[in-house]
CSV table of C-alpha atoms in Angstrom, one decimal:
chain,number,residue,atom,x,y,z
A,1,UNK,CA,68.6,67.1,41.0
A,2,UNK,CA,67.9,70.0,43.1
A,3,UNK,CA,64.8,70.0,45.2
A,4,UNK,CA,63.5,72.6,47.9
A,5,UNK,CA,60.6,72.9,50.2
A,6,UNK,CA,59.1,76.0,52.2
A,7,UNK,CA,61.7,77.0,55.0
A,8,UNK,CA,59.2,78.2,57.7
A,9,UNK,CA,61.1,78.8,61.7
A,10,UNK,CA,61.4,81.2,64.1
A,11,UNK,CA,64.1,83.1,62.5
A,12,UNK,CA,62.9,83.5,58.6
A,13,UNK,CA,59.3,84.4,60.5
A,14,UNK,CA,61.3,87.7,61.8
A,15,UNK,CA,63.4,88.9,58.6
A,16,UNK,CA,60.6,88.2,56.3
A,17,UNK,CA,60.0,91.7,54.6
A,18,UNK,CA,59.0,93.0,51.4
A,19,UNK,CA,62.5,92.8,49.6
A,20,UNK,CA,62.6,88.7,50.6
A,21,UNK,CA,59.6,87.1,51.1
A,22,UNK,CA,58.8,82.9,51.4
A,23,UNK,CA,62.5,81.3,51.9
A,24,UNK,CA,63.0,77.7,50.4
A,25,UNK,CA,65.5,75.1,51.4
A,26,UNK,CA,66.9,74.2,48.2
A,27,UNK,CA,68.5,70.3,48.6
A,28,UNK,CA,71.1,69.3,46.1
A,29,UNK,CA,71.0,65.2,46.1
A,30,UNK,CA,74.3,63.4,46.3
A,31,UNK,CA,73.7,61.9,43.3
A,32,UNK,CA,73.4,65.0,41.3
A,33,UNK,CA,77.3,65.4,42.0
A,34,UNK,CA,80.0,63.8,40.0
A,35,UNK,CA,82.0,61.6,42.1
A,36,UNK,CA,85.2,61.5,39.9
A,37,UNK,CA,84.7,65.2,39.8
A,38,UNK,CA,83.8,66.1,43.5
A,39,UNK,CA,84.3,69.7,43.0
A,40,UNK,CA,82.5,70.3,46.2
A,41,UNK,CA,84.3,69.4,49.4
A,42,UNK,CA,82.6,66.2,51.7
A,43,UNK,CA,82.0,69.1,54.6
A,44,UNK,CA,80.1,71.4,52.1
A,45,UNK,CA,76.5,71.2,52.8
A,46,UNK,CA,74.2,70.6,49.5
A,47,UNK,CA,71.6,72.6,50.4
A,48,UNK,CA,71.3,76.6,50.5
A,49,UNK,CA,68.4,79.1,51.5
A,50,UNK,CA,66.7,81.0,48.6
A,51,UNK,CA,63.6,83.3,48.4
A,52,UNK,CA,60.2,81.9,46.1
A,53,UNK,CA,61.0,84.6,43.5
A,54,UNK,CA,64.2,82.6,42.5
A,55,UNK,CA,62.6,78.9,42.2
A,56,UNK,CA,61.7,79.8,38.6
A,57,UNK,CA,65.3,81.0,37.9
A,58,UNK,CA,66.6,77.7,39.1
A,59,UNK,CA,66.3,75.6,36.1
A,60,UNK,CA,67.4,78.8,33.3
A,61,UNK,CA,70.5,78.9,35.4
A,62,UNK,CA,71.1,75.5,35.5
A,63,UNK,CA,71.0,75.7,31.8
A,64,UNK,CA,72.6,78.7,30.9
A,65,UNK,CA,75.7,78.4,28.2
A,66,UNK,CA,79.1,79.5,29.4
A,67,UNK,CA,81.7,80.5,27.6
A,68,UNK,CA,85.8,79.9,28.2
A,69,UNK,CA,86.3,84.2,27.9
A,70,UNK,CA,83.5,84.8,30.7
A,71,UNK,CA,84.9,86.1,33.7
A,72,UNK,CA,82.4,85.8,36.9
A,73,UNK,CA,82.6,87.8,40.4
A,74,UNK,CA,80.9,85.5,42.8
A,75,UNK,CA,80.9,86.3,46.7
A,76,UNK,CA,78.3,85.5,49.9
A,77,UNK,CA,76.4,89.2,49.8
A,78,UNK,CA,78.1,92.5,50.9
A,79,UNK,CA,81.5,91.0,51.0
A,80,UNK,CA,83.0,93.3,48.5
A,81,UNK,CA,81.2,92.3,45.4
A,82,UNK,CA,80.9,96.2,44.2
A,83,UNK,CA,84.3,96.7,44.9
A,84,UNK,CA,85.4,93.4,42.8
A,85,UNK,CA,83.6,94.1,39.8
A,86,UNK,CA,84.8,97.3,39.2
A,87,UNK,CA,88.3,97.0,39.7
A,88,UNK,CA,87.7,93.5,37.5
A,89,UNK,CA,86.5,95.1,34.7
A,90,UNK,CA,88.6,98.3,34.4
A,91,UNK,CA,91.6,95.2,34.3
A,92,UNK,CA,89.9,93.4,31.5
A,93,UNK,CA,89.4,96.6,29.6
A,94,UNK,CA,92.2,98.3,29.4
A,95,UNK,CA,91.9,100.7,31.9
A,96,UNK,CA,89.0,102.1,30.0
A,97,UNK,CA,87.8,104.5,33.1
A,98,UNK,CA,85.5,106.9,30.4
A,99,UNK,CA,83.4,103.8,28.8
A,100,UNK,CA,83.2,102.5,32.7
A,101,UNK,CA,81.9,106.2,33.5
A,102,UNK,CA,79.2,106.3,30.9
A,103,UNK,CA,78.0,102.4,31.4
A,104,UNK,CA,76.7,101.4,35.2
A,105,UNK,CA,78.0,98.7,36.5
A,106,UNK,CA,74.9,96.5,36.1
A,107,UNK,CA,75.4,97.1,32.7
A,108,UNK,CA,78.7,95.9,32.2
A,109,UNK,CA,79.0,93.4,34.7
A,110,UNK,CA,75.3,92.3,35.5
A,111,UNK,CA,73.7,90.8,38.3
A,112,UNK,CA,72.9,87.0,36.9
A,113,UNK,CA,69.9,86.2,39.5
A,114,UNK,CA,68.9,89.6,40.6
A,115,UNK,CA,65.5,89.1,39.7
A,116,UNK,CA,65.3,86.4,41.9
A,117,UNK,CA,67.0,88.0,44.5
A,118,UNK,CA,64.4,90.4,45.5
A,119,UNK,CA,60.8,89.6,45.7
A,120,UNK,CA,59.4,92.9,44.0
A,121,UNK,CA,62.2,93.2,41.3
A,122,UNK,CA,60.8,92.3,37.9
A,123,UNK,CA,62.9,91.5,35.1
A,124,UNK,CA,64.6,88.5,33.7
A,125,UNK,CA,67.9,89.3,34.7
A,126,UNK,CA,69.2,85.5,33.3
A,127,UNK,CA,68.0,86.3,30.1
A,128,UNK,CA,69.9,89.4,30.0
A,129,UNK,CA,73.6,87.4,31.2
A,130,UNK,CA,72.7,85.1,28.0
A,131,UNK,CA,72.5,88.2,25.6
A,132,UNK,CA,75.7,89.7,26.4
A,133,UNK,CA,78.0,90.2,24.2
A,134,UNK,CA,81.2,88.4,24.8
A,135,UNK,CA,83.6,88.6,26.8
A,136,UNK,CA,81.4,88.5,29.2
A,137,UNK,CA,81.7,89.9,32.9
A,138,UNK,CA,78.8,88.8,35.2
A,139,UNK,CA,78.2,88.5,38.7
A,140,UNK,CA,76.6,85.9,41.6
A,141,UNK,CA,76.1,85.6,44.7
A,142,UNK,CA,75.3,82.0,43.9
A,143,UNK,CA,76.8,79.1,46.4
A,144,UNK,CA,78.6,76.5,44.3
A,145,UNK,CA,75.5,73.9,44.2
A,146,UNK,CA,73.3,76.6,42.1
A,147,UNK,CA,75.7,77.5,39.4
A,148,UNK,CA,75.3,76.3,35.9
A,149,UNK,CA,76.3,73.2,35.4
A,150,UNK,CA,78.7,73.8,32.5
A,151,UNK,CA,80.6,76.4,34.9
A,152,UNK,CA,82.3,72.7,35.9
A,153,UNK,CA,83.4,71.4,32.5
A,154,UNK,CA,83.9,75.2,30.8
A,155,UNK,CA,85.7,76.3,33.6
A,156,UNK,CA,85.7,80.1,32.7
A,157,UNK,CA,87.6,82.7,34.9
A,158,UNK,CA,85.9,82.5,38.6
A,159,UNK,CA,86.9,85.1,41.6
A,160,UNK,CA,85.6,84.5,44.5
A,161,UNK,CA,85.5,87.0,47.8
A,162,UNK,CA,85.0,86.3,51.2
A,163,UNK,CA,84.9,88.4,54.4
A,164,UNK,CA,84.9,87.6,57.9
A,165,UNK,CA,81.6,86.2,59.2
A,166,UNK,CA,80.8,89.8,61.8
A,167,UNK,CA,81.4,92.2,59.1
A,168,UNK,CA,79.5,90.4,56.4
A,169,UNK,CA,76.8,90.0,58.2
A,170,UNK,CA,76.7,93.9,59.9
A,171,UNK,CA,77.1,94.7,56.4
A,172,UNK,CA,74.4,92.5,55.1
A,173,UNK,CA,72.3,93.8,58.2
A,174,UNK,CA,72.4,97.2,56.5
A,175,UNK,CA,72.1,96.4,53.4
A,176,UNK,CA,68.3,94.2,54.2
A,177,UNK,CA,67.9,97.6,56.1
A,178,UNK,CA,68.3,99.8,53.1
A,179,UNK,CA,67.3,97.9,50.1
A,180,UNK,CA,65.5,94.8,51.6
A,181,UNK,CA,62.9,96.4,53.3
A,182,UNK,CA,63.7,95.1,56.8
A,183,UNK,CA,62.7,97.1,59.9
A,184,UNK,CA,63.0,94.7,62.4
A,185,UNK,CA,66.1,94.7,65.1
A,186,UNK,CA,69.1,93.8,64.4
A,187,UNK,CA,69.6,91.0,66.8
A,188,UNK,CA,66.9,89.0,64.9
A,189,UNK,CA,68.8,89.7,61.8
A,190,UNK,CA,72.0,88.4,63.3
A,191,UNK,CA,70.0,85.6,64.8
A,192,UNK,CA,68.9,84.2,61.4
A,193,UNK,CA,72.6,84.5,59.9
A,194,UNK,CA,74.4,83.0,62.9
A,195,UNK,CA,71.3,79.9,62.4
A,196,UNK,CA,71.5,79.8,58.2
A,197,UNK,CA,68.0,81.2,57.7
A,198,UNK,CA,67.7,83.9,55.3
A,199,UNK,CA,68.5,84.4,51.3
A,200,UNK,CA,72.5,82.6,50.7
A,201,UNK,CA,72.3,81.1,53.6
A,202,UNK,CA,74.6,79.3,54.9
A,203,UNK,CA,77.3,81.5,54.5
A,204,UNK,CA,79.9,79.0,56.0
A,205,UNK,CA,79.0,76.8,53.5
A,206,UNK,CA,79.3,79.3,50.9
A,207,UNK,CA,83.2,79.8,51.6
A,208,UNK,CA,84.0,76.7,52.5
A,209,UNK,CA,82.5,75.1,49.3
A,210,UNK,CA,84.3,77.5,47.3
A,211,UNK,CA,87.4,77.2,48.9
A,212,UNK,CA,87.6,73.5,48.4
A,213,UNK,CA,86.9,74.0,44.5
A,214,UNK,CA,89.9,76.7,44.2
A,215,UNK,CA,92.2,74.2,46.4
A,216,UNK,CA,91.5,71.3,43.7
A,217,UNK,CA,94.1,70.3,41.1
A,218,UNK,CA,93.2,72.2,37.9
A,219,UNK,CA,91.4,74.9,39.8
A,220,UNK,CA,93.6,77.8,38.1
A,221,UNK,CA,90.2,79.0,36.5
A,222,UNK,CA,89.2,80.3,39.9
A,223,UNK,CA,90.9,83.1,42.1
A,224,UNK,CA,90.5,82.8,46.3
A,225,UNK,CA,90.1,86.6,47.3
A,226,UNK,CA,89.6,88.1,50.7
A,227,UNK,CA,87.9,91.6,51.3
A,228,UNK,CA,90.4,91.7,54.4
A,229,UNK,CA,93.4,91.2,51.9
A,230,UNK,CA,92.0,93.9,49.2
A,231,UNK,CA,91.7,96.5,52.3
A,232,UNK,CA,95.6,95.8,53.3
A,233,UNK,CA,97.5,95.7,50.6
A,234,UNK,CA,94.8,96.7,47.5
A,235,UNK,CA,97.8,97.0,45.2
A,236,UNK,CA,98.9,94.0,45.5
A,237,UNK,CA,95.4,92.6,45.1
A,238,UNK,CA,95.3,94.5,41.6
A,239,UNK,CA,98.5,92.8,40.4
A,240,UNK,CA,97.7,89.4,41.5
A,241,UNK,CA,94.0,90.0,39.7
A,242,UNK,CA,95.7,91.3,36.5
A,243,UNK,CA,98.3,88.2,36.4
A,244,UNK,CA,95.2,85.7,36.5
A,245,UNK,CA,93.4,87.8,33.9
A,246,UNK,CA,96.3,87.8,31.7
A,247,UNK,CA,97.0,92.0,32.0
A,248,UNK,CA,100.0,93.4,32.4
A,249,UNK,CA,100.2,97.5,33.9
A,250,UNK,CA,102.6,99.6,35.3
A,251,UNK,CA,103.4,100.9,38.5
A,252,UNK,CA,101.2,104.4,37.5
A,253,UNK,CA,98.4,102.6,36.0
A,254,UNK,CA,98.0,100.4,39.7
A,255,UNK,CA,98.4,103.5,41.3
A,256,UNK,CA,95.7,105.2,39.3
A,257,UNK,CA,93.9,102.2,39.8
A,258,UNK,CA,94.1,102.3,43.7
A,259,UNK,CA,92.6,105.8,43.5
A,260,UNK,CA,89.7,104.7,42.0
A,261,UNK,CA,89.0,102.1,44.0
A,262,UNK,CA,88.8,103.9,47.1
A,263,UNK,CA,85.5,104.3,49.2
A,264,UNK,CA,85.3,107.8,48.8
A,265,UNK,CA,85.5,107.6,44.8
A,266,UNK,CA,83.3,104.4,44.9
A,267,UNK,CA,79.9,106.1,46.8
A,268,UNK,CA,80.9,109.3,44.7
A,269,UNK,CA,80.9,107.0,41.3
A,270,UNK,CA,77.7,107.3,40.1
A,271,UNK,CA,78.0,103.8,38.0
A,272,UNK,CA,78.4,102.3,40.3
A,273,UNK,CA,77.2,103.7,43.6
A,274,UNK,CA,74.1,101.7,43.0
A,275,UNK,CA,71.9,105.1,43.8
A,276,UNK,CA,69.3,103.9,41.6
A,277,UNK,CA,69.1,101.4,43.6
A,278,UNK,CA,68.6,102.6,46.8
A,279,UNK,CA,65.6,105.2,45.2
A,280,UNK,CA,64.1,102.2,44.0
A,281,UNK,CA,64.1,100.6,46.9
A,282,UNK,CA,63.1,103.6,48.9
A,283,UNK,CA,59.9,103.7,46.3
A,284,UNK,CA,59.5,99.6,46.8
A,285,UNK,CA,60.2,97.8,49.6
A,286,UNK,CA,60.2,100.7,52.5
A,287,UNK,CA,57.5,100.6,54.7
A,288,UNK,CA,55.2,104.1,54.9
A,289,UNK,CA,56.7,104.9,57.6
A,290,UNK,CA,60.2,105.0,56.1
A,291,UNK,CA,58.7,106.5,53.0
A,292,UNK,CA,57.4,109.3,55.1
A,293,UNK,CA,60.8,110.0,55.9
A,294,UNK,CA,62.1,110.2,52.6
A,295,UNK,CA,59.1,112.6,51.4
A,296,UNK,CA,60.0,115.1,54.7
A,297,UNK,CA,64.1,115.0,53.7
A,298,UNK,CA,65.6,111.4,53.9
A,299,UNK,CA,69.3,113.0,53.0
A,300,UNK,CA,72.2,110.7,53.2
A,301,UNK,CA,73.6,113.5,55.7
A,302,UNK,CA,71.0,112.2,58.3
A,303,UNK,CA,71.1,109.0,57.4
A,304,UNK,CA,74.4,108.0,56.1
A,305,UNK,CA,74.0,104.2,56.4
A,306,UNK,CA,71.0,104.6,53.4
A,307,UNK,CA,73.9,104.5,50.8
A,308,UNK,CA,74.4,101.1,49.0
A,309,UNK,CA,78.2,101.9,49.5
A,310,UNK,CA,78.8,101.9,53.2
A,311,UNK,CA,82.3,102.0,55.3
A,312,UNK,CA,84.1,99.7,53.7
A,313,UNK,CA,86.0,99.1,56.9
A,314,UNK,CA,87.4,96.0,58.3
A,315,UNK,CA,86.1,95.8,62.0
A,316,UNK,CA,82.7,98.0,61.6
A,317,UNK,CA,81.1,95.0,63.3
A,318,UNK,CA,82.5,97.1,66.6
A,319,UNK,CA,79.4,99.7,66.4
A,320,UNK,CA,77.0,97.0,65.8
A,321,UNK,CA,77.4,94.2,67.9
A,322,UNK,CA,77.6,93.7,71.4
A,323,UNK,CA,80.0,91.5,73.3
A,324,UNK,CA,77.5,88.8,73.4
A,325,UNK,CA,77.0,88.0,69.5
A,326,UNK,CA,80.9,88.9,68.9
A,327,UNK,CA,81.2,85.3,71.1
A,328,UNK,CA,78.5,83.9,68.9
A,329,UNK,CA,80.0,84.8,65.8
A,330,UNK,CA,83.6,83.7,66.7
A,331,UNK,CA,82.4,80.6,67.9
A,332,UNK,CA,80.7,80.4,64.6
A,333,UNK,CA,83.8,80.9,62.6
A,334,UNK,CA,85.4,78.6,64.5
A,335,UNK,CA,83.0,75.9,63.1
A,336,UNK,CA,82.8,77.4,59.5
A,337,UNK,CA,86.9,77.1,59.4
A,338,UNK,CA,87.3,73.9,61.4
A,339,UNK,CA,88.7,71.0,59.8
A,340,UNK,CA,90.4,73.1,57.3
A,341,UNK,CA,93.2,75.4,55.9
A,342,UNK,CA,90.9,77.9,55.2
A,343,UNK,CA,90.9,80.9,58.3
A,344,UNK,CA,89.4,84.4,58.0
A,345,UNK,CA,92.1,87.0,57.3
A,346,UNK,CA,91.5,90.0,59.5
């Protein structure tokens, strides 16, 4: 049984914004989980931050039907979900680049809990993922404890990516900035993540909960992925992807591949550069002051951090953070990692 109560502190008091309003502690009671299964590791906390607009999500999602042939993309936000999905479903489809072109990518591989994920989206987003046709690809940003419960005992294709702690959150940082509606300063933002208060939270939690599950006998339903190992060596990524999906390319076809998957053709990718998103947003969550802005000329040219698709660099936490929360966050990576054989690949 899951319960949750209203989260109210310091930190959710300073990122609460138009985009996430009214976080929950959602608790997962230890008798919910199946001892003989224990698919979540003794260290992983049962209990995860989420926004009001979800609650009602909580029990369609619990329930939803999965299916052996699904494939899901699950990661702690801006850790390369974008990224994953596409290269994911151009491997499970042949390479079919003009059928990508001509659906988005929240169209082919939609966002299960998106209209729980922001407080102004509408939409039943859940009910959408239940109507697609099958295969199906779909995506989460769920932590293990909110998943559907047949995800355990179907045990459909799961890939899971993770990012270092400083660059997930910088990136996250932007991304409440852009789409969230936050207008607050950063350090607040960076205060919440480092003490698990806003939407996902705890992110430690989230990878080490999912690393545990991929590390159990009969986990070869679920691929471990980091966003450090996809920036070094992306080909190799691509071949060990295709292998657990059952595809087979060529050398040309990986190299094509790779191409596509750059940042540049990502942001210039218009299905999946999420554009649509950041207009809506821009028309939704920004405050008047920022939609002034964007009335008088908000090009991406004057502010290049407005596009969904950022840098998609390893390290960007440089420009962001000062020395102070770089010692925060290691310290906290130290406790998200210790105790285990999981460590952040840089």
């Amino acid at each position: 049984m899951i319960r949750y109560e209203k989260l109210n502190n310091a930190y959710t008091d300073r990122i609460d914004c138009p985009g996430t309003e009214k976080h929950y502690r959602l608790t997962r009671s230890v008798s919910a989980i199946d001892d003989a299964d224990d698919r979540e590791s003794d260290r992983a906390p049962q209990w995860c931050v989420m926004i009001e607009k979800f609650l009602p999500l909580l029990g369609p999602i619990q329930r939803l039907p999965v299916h052996e042939d699904d494939v899901w993309v699950i990661t702690f936000p801006k850790c390369g979900t974008t990224w994953t999905q596409e290269m994911v479903w151009l491997l499970n489809n042949g390479l079919d680049y003009e059928r990508a072109a001509k659906l988005t990518l929240e169209e082919r591989f939609p966002f299960l809990e998106l209209s729980g994920a922001l407080s102004l989206m509408d939409g039943d987003s859940v009910g959408r993922v239940q109507e697609l046709p099958r295969p199906r690809h779909i995506k989460s940003h769920l932590p293990v404890m909110l998943l559907p419960e047949a995800i355990h005992t179907v045990r459909p294709k799961i890939i899971y990516v993770s990012r270092n702690p400083k660059d997930a959150a910088t990136s996250f940082y932007h991304h409440y900035r852009n789409i969230v509606g936050y207008d607050g300063p950063r350090e607040h933002f960076y205060d919440a993540f480092l003490n698990d208060s806003l939407i996902y939270a705890p992110f430690g939690g989230h990878v080490r909960a999912y690393w545990a599950w991929s590390r159990m006998p009969g986990a070869e339903n679920i691929l471990f992925l980091t966003y450090e190992q996809m920036k070094r060596d992306l080909h190799g990524v691509i071949g060990r992807v295709s292998r657990f999906l059952g595809k087979q390319y060529g050398a040309s076809e990986v190299d094509e591949l790779a191409k596509h998957l750059s940042v540049e053709s990502m942001r210039n990718n218009k299905s999946c550069n999420m554009d649509d998103l950041v207009e809506w947003a821009r028309t939704t969550t920004h405050s008047k002051e920022r939609k002034k802005l964007a009335i008088n000329g908000f090009k991406y040219k004057l502010f290049p951090h407005a596009r969904f698709i950022r840098s998609g660099t390893v390290g960007s936490y440089r420009k962001d953070m000062d020395e102070e929360y770089i010692r925060r966050f290691e310290a906290y990576e130290k406790a998200t990692t210790e105790g285990t054989d999981f460590d952040f690949y840089y």
